[in-house]
mmCIF file of C-alpha atoms and ligand atoms in Angstrom:
data_model
loop_
_atom_site.group_PDB
_atom_site.id
_atom_site.type_symbol
_atom_site.label_atom_id
_atom_site.label_comp_id
_atom_site.label_asym_id
_atom_site.label_seq_id
_atom_site.Cartn_x
_atom_site.Cartn_y
_atom_site.Cartn_z
ATOM 1 C CA MET A 1 25.576 155.458 43.152
ATOM 2 C CA SER A 2 25.911 157.999 40.323
ATOM 3 C CA MET A 3 28.831 160.416 39.936
ATOM 4 C CA VAL A 4 26.441 163.209 40.818
ATOM 5 C CA SER A 5 25.421 161.949 44.235
ATOM 6 C CA ARG A 6 29.116 161.262 45.074
ATOM 7 C CA LEU A 7 30.063 164.945 44.856
ATOM 8 C CA PRO A 8 31.746 165.825 48.164
ATOM 9 C CA SER A 9 29.388 167.883 50.293
ATOM 10 C CA ASP A 10 31.971 170.673 50.676
ATOM 11 C CA PHE A 11 32.290 171.150 46.882
ATOM 12 C CA LEU A 12 29.297 173.463 46.783
ATOM 13 C CA THR A 13 30.300 175.514 49.807
ATOM 14 C CA GLY A 14 33.942 175.746 48.673
ATOM 15 C CA LEU A 15 33.070 176.737 45.104
ATOM 16 C CA PRO A 16 33.642 180.541 44.909
ATOM 17 C CA LYS A 17 30.231 182.084 44.298
ATOM 18 C CA CYS A 18 28.513 185.385 43.800
ATOM 19 C CA GLU A 19 25.025 186.114 45.112
ATOM 20 C CA LEU A 20 22.949 188.432 42.925
ATOM 21 C CA HIS A 21 19.446 187.959 44.302
ATOM 22 C CA VAL A 22 19.102 188.247 48.058
ATOM 23 C CA HIS A 23 16.773 190.669 49.863
ATOM 24 C CA LEU A 24 18.527 191.802 53.049
ATOM 25 C CA GLU A 25 15.138 191.952 54.794
ATOM 26 C CA GLY A 26 14.619 188.351 53.681
ATOM 27 C CA THR A 27 17.677 187.304 55.708
ATOM 28 C CA LEU A 28 16.013 188.340 58.994
ATOM 29 C CA GLU A 29 16.059 185.096 60.975
ATOM 30 C CA GLU A 30 13.472 184.437 63.659
ATOM 31 C CA PRO A 31 15.845 184.864 66.683
ATOM 32 C CA MET A 32 16.992 188.270 65.445
ATOM 33 C CA ALA A 33 13.396 189.335 64.734
ATOM 34 C CA GLN A 34 12.524 188.450 68.342
ATOM 35 C CA LEU A 35 15.528 190.291 69.716
ATOM 36 C CA LEU A 36 14.622 193.423 67.750
ATOM 37 C CA ALA A 37 10.989 193.256 68.890
ATOM 38 C CA GLU A 38 12.196 193.116 72.514
ATOM 39 C CA ARG A 39 14.683 195.931 71.928
ATOM 40 C CA HIS A 40 11.926 198.209 70.651
ATOM 41 C CA GLY A 41 9.118 197.049 72.967
ATOM 42 C CA LEU A 42 7.049 195.557 70.140
ATOM 43 C CA ALA A 43 4.889 192.451 70.249
ATOM 44 C CA SER A 44 6.824 189.801 68.304
ATOM 45 C CA ALA A 45 4.964 187.843 65.649
ATOM 46 C CA THR A 46 4.941 184.069 66.132
ATOM 47 C CA SER A 47 7.047 181.992 63.765
ATOM 48 C CA GLU A 48 3.860 180.184 62.632
ATOM 49 C CA ALA A 49 2.511 183.553 61.526
ATOM 50 C CA THR A 50 5.572 184.697 59.609
ATOM 51 C CA ARG A 51 7.363 181.489 58.582
ATOM 52 C CA PRO A 52 5.060 178.639 57.564
ATOM 53 C CA ALA A 53 6.630 175.614 55.841
ATOM 54 C CA ALA A 54 5.032 176.729 52.567
ATOM 55 C CA PHE A 55 3.385 179.938 51.375
ATOM 56 C CA ASP A 56 0.239 180.369 49.318
ATOM 57 C CA GLY A 57 2.052 182.187 46.501
ATOM 58 C CA LEU A 58 3.834 185.536 46.354
ATOM 59 C CA GLY A 59 1.069 187.694 47.904
ATOM 60 C CA ASP A 60 0.822 185.470 50.991
ATOM 61 C CA PHE A 61 4.605 185.508 51.455
ATOM 62 C CA LEU A 62 4.884 189.287 51.042
ATOM 63 C CA ALA A 63 2.230 190.047 53.684
ATOM 64 C CA ARG A 64 4.146 187.956 56.258
ATOM 65 C CA TYR A 65 7.537 189.311 55.165
ATOM 66 C CA TYR A 66 6.491 192.961 55.609
ATOM 67 C CA SER A 67 4.927 192.303 59.015
ATOM 68 C CA ALA A 68 8.046 190.459 60.252
ATOM 69 C CA MET A 69 10.380 193.392 59.495
ATOM 70 C CA ALA A 70 8.631 195.807 61.888
ATOM 71 C CA GLY A 71 11.471 195.460 64.426
ATOM 72 C CA LEU A 72 14.068 196.902 62.023
ATOM 73 C CA ARG A 73 14.149 200.492 63.257
ATOM 74 C CA SER A 74 17.621 201.798 64.156
ATOM 75 C CA GLU A 75 20.958 202.083 62.368
ATOM 76 C CA ALA A 76 22.257 199.323 64.681
ATOM 77 C CA ASP A 77 19.401 197.013 63.593
ATOM 78 C CA PHE A 78 20.294 197.347 59.908
ATOM 79 C CA TYR A 79 23.960 196.881 60.808
ATOM 80 C CA ALA A 80 23.178 193.652 62.693
ATOM 81 C CA LEU A 81 20.961 192.327 59.886
ATOM 82 C CA THR A 82 23.569 192.966 57.185
ATOM 83 C CA SER A 83 26.515 191.714 59.269
ATOM 84 C CA ALA A 84 24.708 188.441 60.001
ATOM 85 C CA TYR A 85 23.926 187.865 56.316
ATOM 86 C CA LEU A 86 27.470 188.659 55.172
ATOM 87 C CA GLU A 87 28.981 186.334 57.771
ATOM 88 C CA ARG A 88 26.629 183.523 56.730
ATOM 89 C CA ALA A 89 27.356 184.203 53.058
ATOM 90 C CA ARG A 90 31.114 184.016 53.727
ATOM 91 C CA LEU A 91 30.691 180.578 55.298
ATOM 92 C CA GLU A 92 28.772 179.480 52.193
ATOM 93 C CA GLY A 93 31.586 180.440 49.816
ATOM 94 C CA VAL A 94 30.151 183.774 48.661
ATOM 95 C CA VAL A 95 33.050 186.080 47.767
ATOM 96 C CA TYR A 96 30.921 188.868 46.337
ATOM 97 C CA ALA A 97 27.231 189.843 46.685
ATOM 98 C CA GLU A 98 24.915 192.428 45.151
ATOM 99 C CA MET A 99 22.173 192.728 47.776
ATOM 100 C CA PHE A 100 18.668 194.167 47.508
ATOM 101 C CA PHE A 101 17.031 196.374 50.095
ATOM 102 C CA ASP A 102 13.493 197.781 50.165
ATOM 103 C CA PRO A 103 13.705 201.406 51.420
ATOM 104 C CA GLN A 104 9.947 202.043 51.100
ATOM 105 C CA ALA A 105 9.199 199.131 53.447
ATOM 106 C CA HIS A 106 11.008 201.176 56.130
ATOM 107 C CA THR A 107 10.359 204.818 55.216
ATOM 108 C CA GLY A 108 6.642 203.884 55.064
ATOM 109 C CA ARG A 109 6.925 202.995 58.804
ATOM 110 C CA GLY A 110 8.676 206.230 59.721
ATOM 111 C CA VAL A 111 12.288 204.973 59.532
ATOM 112 C CA ASP A 112 14.579 207.422 57.704
ATOM 113 C CA PHE A 113 16.250 206.375 54.450
ATOM 114 C CA GLU A 114 19.536 207.527 55.986
ATOM 115 C CA THR A 115 19.141 205.209 59.019
ATOM 116 C CA VAL A 116 18.619 202.202 56.750
ATOM 117 C CA VAL A 117 21.449 202.886 54.358
ATOM 118 C CA THR A 118 24.067 203.953 56.904
ATOM 119 C CA GLY A 119 23.543 200.771 58.978
ATOM 120 C CA ILE A 120 23.834 198.570 55.898
ATOM 121 C CA HIS A 121 26.862 200.449 54.562
ATOM 122 C CA ARG A 122 28.761 200.242 57.857
ATOM 123 C CA ALA A 123 28.256 196.464 57.940
ATOM 124 C CA GLN A 124 29.459 196.142 54.315
ATOM 125 C CA LYS A 125 32.614 198.097 55.142
ATOM 126 C CA ASP A 126 33.348 196.063 58.282
ATOM 127 C CA ALA A 127 32.788 192.747 56.457
ATOM 128 C CA ARG A 128 35.110 193.841 53.651
ATOM 129 C CA SER A 129 37.929 194.670 56.070
ATOM 130 C CA ALA A 130 37.333 191.463 58.071
ATOM 131 C CA GLY A 131 37.982 189.137 55.130
ATOM 132 C CA GLY A 132 34.867 189.454 53.021
ATOM 133 C CA PRO A 133 32.656 189.023 51.242
ATOM 134 C CA ASP A 134 32.812 192.190 49.186
ATOM 135 C CA SER A 135 29.326 193.530 48.442
ATOM 136 C CA ARG A 136 27.277 196.224 46.725
ATOM 137 C CA LEU A 137 23.709 197.477 47.202
ATOM 138 C CA ILE A 138 20.696 197.494 44.892
ATOM 139 C CA MET A 139 17.727 199.627 45.926
ATOM 140 C CA CYS A 140 14.371 198.068 44.975
ATOM 141 C CA PHE A 141 11.181 200.016 44.376
ATOM 142 C CA LEU A 142 7.979 198.359 45.589
ATOM 143 C CA ARG A 143 5.901 197.828 42.438
ATOM 144 C CA ASP A 144 2.612 197.706 44.380
ATOM 145 C CA GLU A 145 3.196 201.268 45.633
ATOM 146 C CA PRO A 146 2.418 204.347 43.490
ATOM 147 C CA VAL A 147 5.031 205.536 40.991
ATOM 148 C CA GLU A 148 5.275 208.835 42.936
ATOM 149 C CA SER A 149 6.595 206.927 45.948
ATOM 150 C CA ALA A 150 9.325 205.335 43.773
ATOM 151 C CA GLU A 151 10.169 208.816 42.430
ATOM 152 C CA ALA A 152 10.487 210.193 45.985
ATOM 153 C CA THR A 153 12.689 207.235 46.947
ATOM 154 C CA LEU A 154 14.957 207.830 43.952
ATOM 155 C CA GLU A 155 15.279 211.448 45.071
ATOM 156 C CA GLN A 156 16.144 210.409 48.659
ATOM 157 C CA SER A 157 18.811 208.027 47.387
ATOM 158 C CA LEU A 158 20.817 210.776 45.709
ATOM 159 C CA ALA A 159 22.559 211.834 48.921
ATOM 160 C CA PHE A 160 23.907 208.242 49.094
ATOM 161 C CA ARG A 161 24.484 207.783 45.384
ATOM 162 C CA GLN A 162 28.026 206.435 45.824
ATOM 163 C CA TRP A 163 26.807 203.647 48.153
ATOM 164 C CA ILE A 164 24.160 202.261 45.778
ATOM 165 C CA LEU A 165 25.071 200.466 42.566
ATOM 166 C CA GLY A 166 21.704 199.866 40.983
ATOM 167 C CA VAL A 167 17.931 199.863 41.167
ATOM 168 C CA GLY A 168 15.483 196.958 41.025
ATOM 169 C CA LEU A 169 11.734 196.350 41.164
ATOM 170 C CA ASP A 170 10.119 193.878 43.556
ATOM 171 C CA SER A 171 6.969 193.106 45.619
ATOM 172 C CA ASP A 172 3.585 192.144 44.144
ATOM 173 C CA GLU A 173 3.765 191.824 40.352
ATOM 174 C CA ARG A 174 0.032 191.331 39.817
ATOM 175 C CA GLY A 175 -1.298 194.362 37.920
ATOM 176 C CA ASN A 176 2.077 196.132 38.341
ATOM 177 C CA PRO A 177 3.951 195.682 35.049
ATOM 178 C CA PRO A 178 7.453 197.028 34.337
ATOM 179 C CA ALA A 179 5.857 199.678 32.083
ATOM 180 C CA LYS A 180 4.323 201.364 35.164
ATOM 181 C CA PHE A 181 7.876 202.350 36.184
ATOM 182 C CA SER A 182 9.426 203.221 32.819
ATOM 183 C CA GLY A 183 9.853 206.929 33.705
ATOM 184 C CA VAL A 184 11.519 206.297 37.091
ATOM 185 C CA PHE A 185 13.884 203.735 35.592
ATOM 186 C CA GLU A 186 14.758 206.140 32.791
ATOM 187 C CA ARG A 187 15.713 208.755 35.385
ATOM 188 C CA ALA A 188 17.602 206.205 37.494
ATOM 189 C CA LYS A 189 19.668 205.227 34.439
ATOM 190 C CA ALA A 190 20.438 208.864 33.692
ATOM 191 C CA MET A 191 21.799 209.100 37.260
ATOM 192 C CA GLY A 192 24.154 206.209 36.514
ATOM 193 C CA TYR A 193 22.296 203.417 38.315
ATOM 194 C CA ARG A 194 22.471 199.882 36.905
ATOM 195 C CA VAL A 195 19.076 198.315 36.247
ATOM 196 C CA THR A 196 17.354 195.012 37.036
ATOM 197 C CA MET A 197 13.722 193.969 37.676
ATOM 198 C CA HIS A 198 11.840 191.016 39.163
ATOM 199 C CA CYS A 199 9.789 188.832 36.822
ATOM 200 C CA ASP A 200 8.569 186.257 39.348
ATOM 201 C CA PRO A 201 7.493 182.727 38.327
ATOM 202 C CA ARG A 202 3.834 181.853 37.770
ATOM 203 C CA GLN A 203 2.590 185.445 37.455
ATOM 204 C CA GLU A 204 -0.157 186.786 35.209
ATOM 205 C CA ASP A 205 1.232 188.271 31.982
ATOM 206 C CA SER A 206 4.731 186.898 32.702
ATOM 207 C CA ILE A 207 5.786 186.844 29.056
ATOM 208 C CA ALA A 208 4.545 190.393 28.406
ATOM 209 C CA HIS A 209 6.416 191.592 31.505
ATOM 210 C CA LEU A 210 9.630 189.903 30.362
ATOM 211 C CA TRP A 211 9.371 191.578 26.953
ATOM 212 C CA GLN A 212 8.759 194.967 28.608
ATOM 213 C CA CYS A 213 11.929 194.451 30.666
ATOM 214 C CA LEU A 214 13.913 193.869 27.488
ATOM 215 C CA GLU A 215 12.366 196.262 25.002
ATOM 216 C CA LEU A 216 11.000 199.106 27.106
ATOM 217 C CA ILE A 217 13.168 199.270 30.239
ATOM 218 C CA GLU A 218 16.283 197.714 28.650
ATOM 219 C CA VAL A 219 17.303 195.994 31.861
ATOM 220 C CA GLU A 220 20.758 194.485 32.306
ATOM 221 C CA ARG A 221 19.478 191.557 34.409
ATOM 222 C CA ILE A 222 16.167 189.894 35.273
ATOM 223 C CA ASP A 223 15.364 188.514 38.720
ATOM 224 C CA HIS A 224 13.859 185.009 38.454
ATOM 225 C CA GLY A 225 12.750 184.969 34.776
ATOM 226 C CA VAL A 226 12.142 181.190 34.458
ATOM 227 C CA GLU A 227 8.922 181.801 32.496
ATOM 228 C CA CYS A 228 11.040 182.857 29.499
ATOM 229 C CA LEU A 229 11.306 179.189 28.527
ATOM 230 C CA ALA A 230 7.731 179.368 27.204
ATOM 231 C CA ASP A 231 8.766 181.817 24.440
ATOM 232 C CA GLU A 232 11.459 180.748 21.967
ATOM 233 C CA ARG A 233 12.091 184.239 20.682
ATOM 234 C CA LEU A 234 12.492 185.558 24.210
ATOM 235 C CA VAL A 235 15.035 182.840 25.029
ATOM 236 C CA ASP A 236 17.030 183.704 21.906
ATOM 237 C CA GLU A 237 16.989 187.398 22.733
ATOM 238 C CA LEU A 238 17.986 186.875 26.393
ATOM 239 C CA ALA A 239 20.854 184.630 25.271
ATOM 240 C CA ARG A 240 21.960 187.041 22.525
ATOM 241 C CA ARG A 241 22.033 190.030 24.908
ATOM 242 C CA ARG A 242 23.698 187.975 27.708
ATOM 243 C CA ILE A 243 21.035 189.051 30.214
ATOM 244 C CA GLY A 244 21.678 187.489 33.636
ATOM 245 C CA LEU A 245 18.731 185.564 35.100
ATOM 246 C CA THR A 246 18.792 185.222 38.887
ATOM 247 C CA VAL A 247 16.855 182.039 39.632
ATOM 248 C CA CYS A 248 15.975 181.123 43.253
ATOM 249 C CA PRO A 249 15.114 177.405 43.575
ATOM 250 C CA LEU A 250 14.108 177.180 47.259
ATOM 251 C CA SER A 251 11.975 180.302 46.841
ATOM 252 C CA ASN A 252 10.214 178.555 43.933
ATOM 253 C CA LEU A 253 9.655 175.491 46.084
ATOM 254 C CA ARG A 254 8.204 177.347 49.077
ATOM 255 C CA LEU A 255 6.054 179.735 47.037
ATOM 256 C CA TYR A 256 4.898 177.537 44.146
ATOM 257 C CA GLY A 257 5.548 173.945 45.278
ATOM 258 C CA GLU A 258 8.218 173.315 42.588
ATOM 259 C CA LEU A 259 11.974 173.776 42.759
ATOM 260 C CA MET A 260 12.199 174.241 38.965
ATOM 261 C CA GLY A 261 15.587 172.506 38.812
ATOM 262 C CA GLY A 262 14.697 171.106 35.385
ATOM 263 C CA ALA A 263 14.175 174.661 34.160
ATOM 264 C CA VAL A 264 17.663 175.616 35.398
ATOM 265 C CA HIS A 265 19.126 172.677 33.470
ATOM 266 C CA GLU A 266 17.247 173.702 30.338
ATOM 267 C CA MET A 267 18.375 177.315 30.731
ATOM 268 C CA LEU A 268 22.000 176.132 30.886
ATOM 269 C CA GLU A 269 21.488 174.026 27.759
ATOM 270 C CA ARG A 270 19.923 176.990 25.971
ATOM 271 C CA GLN A 271 23.050 179.079 26.713
ATOM 272 C CA LEU A 272 21.174 181.496 28.985
ATOM 273 C CA LEU A 273 23.195 183.361 31.633
ATOM 274 C CA VAL A 274 21.364 181.597 34.462
ATOM 275 C CA THR A 275 22.519 181.945 38.088
ATOM 276 C CA ILE A 276 21.484 180.384 41.427
ATOM 277 C CA ASN A 277 20.505 182.572 44.377
ATOM 278 C CA SER A 278 18.689 182.516 47.713
ATOM 279 C CA ASP A 279 16.058 185.345 47.517
ATOM 280 C CA ASP A 280 14.723 185.358 51.124
ATOM 281 C CA PRO A 281 16.758 182.608 52.818
ATOM 282 C CA ALA A 282 15.364 183.153 56.340
ATOM 283 C CA TYR A 283 11.908 182.262 54.959
ATOM 284 C CA PHE A 284 12.658 179.666 52.306
ATOM 285 C CA GLY A 285 14.754 177.160 54.248
ATOM 286 C CA GLY A 286 18.266 177.681 52.934
ATOM 287 C CA TYR A 287 21.114 179.957 51.891
ATOM 288 C CA ILE A 288 22.981 179.895 48.577
ATOM 289 C CA ALA A 289 24.854 176.581 48.914
ATOM 290 C CA ASP A 290 21.545 174.903 49.874
ATOM 291 C CA ASN A 291 20.031 176.302 46.672
ATOM 292 C CA TYR A 292 22.908 174.942 44.549
ATOM 293 C CA ARG A 293 22.582 171.590 46.342
ATOM 294 C CA ALA A 294 18.814 171.375 45.814
ATOM 295 C CA VAL A 295 19.161 172.006 42.065
ATOM 296 C CA GLN A 296 22.095 169.621 41.771
ATOM 297 C CA GLU A 297 20.042 166.842 43.350
ATOM 298 C CA GLU A 298 16.821 167.485 41.425
ATOM 299 C CA ALA A 299 18.391 168.043 37.998
ATOM 300 C CA ALA A 300 21.344 165.647 38.492
ATOM 301 C CA LEU A 301 23.889 168.346 37.638
ATOM 302 C CA HIS A 302 27.584 167.464 37.319
ATOM 303 C CA ARG A 303 30.609 169.435 38.536
ATOM 304 C CA LYS A 304 30.988 171.092 35.116
ATOM 305 C CA GLU A 305 27.414 172.483 35.225
ATOM 306 C CA LEU A 306 27.762 173.604 38.846
ATOM 307 C CA ALA A 307 31.006 175.396 37.984
ATOM 308 C CA ASP A 308 29.230 176.983 34.977
ATOM 309 C CA LEU A 309 26.534 178.309 37.340
ATOM 310 C CA ALA A 310 29.238 179.858 39.535
ATOM 311 C CA ARG A 311 31.017 181.318 36.462
ATOM 312 C CA ASN A 312 27.690 182.737 35.261
ATOM 313 C CA SER A 313 27.172 184.466 38.606
ATOM 314 C CA PHE A 314 30.407 186.443 38.118
ATOM 315 C CA GLU A 315 29.661 187.074 34.422
ATOM 316 C CA ALA A 316 26.246 188.516 35.312
ATOM 317 C CA ALA A 317 27.571 190.634 38.207
ATOM 318 C CA TRP A 318 28.111 194.381 37.793
ATOM 319 C CA LEU A 319 31.827 194.108 38.473
ATOM 320 C CA PRO A 320 34.844 195.988 37.133
ATOM 321 C CA ALA A 321 36.622 193.780 34.550
ATOM 322 C CA GLU A 322 39.717 193.206 36.662
ATOM 323 C CA GLN A 323 37.762 192.065 39.737
ATOM 324 C CA ARG A 324 35.570 189.804 37.578
ATOM 325 C CA SER A 325 38.691 188.133 36.102
ATOM 326 C CA ARG A 326 40.123 187.502 39.557
ATOM 327 C CA TYR A 327 36.927 185.788 40.708
ATOM 328 C CA LEU A 328 36.712 183.717 37.530
ATOM 329 C CA GLU A 329 40.324 182.622 38.052
ATOM 330 C CA ALA A 330 39.420 181.579 41.606
ATOM 331 C CA VAL A 331 36.635 179.374 40.204
ATOM 332 C CA GLU A 332 39.093 177.765 37.744
ATOM 333 C CA GLU A 333 41.642 177.225 40.489
ATOM 334 C CA PHE A 334 39.005 175.588 42.696
ATOM 335 C CA VAL A 335 37.654 173.327 39.942
ATOM 336 C CA ASN A 336 41.057 172.410 38.400
ATOM 337 C CA PRO A 337 43.767 173.079 41.016
ATOM 338 C CA ARG A 338 47.270 173.336 39.530
HETATM 339 N N1 LIG B 1 10.428 190.802 47.897
HETATM 340 C C1 LIG B 1 11.135 189.926 48.610
HETATM 341 N N2 LIG B 1 11.193 188.744 47.969
HETATM 342 C C2 LIG B 1 10.507 188.896 46.800
HETATM 343 C C3 LIG B 1 10.226 188.054 45.696
HETATM 344 N N3 LIG B 1 10.653 186.791 45.641
HETATM 345 N N4 LIG B 1 9.474 188.549 44.700
HETATM 346 C C4 LIG B 1 9.040 189.809 44.739
HETATM 347 N N5 LIG B 1 9.297 190.635 45.743
HETATM 348 C C5 LIG B 1 10.027 190.193 46.778
HETATM 349 ZN ZN1 LIG B 2 13.405 188.456 45.013
#
């Protein structure tokens, strides 16, 4: 048996970690979706309809994901969703999370922005005072909606500015490049929001989109981003600027049939600020420790590389310096106890 396969199973859960790429709506487990459907008198979608063992790419996943969230309607629903994720994250060794939410996926169904954000915020506060994890919010714009809808969402967010740390861009990338949103992101930055964007694997024009993120939008992080390995200059630039890349192995497996653990290994070797995350764990068969474990097994990673992935997650987080240092010290203490 190799050293790698003898790693104790609790190493990966105990390792202090930060989650930087999780969609709160993607943590909606089947039992809660059913409960919410009952609560609101809606027909509940079958699990075969919303959660197949594998998806036929991003578009197929997104259609099921949006239909499954129809039961999220009241402040209490968003509270329950967020509380359940934070509790699960705590059990997986997450001490800090920056979580995405998709306001347009709710306002487009007649749910107020305020309802969504107050439910989430209350759960964050309660989790923080009940022993963690600490968390912040990132508001994503849906890139397959018109720019005007993103503009209106940015406007709506201003009343809750202090509860939202940054903005992101998600949903269907096909034909929806970063450049489409350059104006909205410019305005978001001027309002003090931090900035990240999805560049999903296996998309058309991936390399062009990655360059737009760097040169046009000037993002601070990129969500996914594994396609960068196909462009040497891009890799050098991402490494030089210390841009965090939030890779999601089980998402890759369920959407594209490949975990891409080898790519994670290569990204570490190329000195990229690569991190491991869960994306939509209620759909992709595992939370963050499962994602670390899957990569460790596929790419035969050792303790040192796993600890580097955890360190990277805190380096790439939008944390005040003092809080970042405390988390990094906790990683050191866990890996090399005094
Ligand atoms: N929305 C939720 N999960 C997503 C993903 N992996 N890519 C793009 N948009 C998403
Ligand atoms: Zn995502």
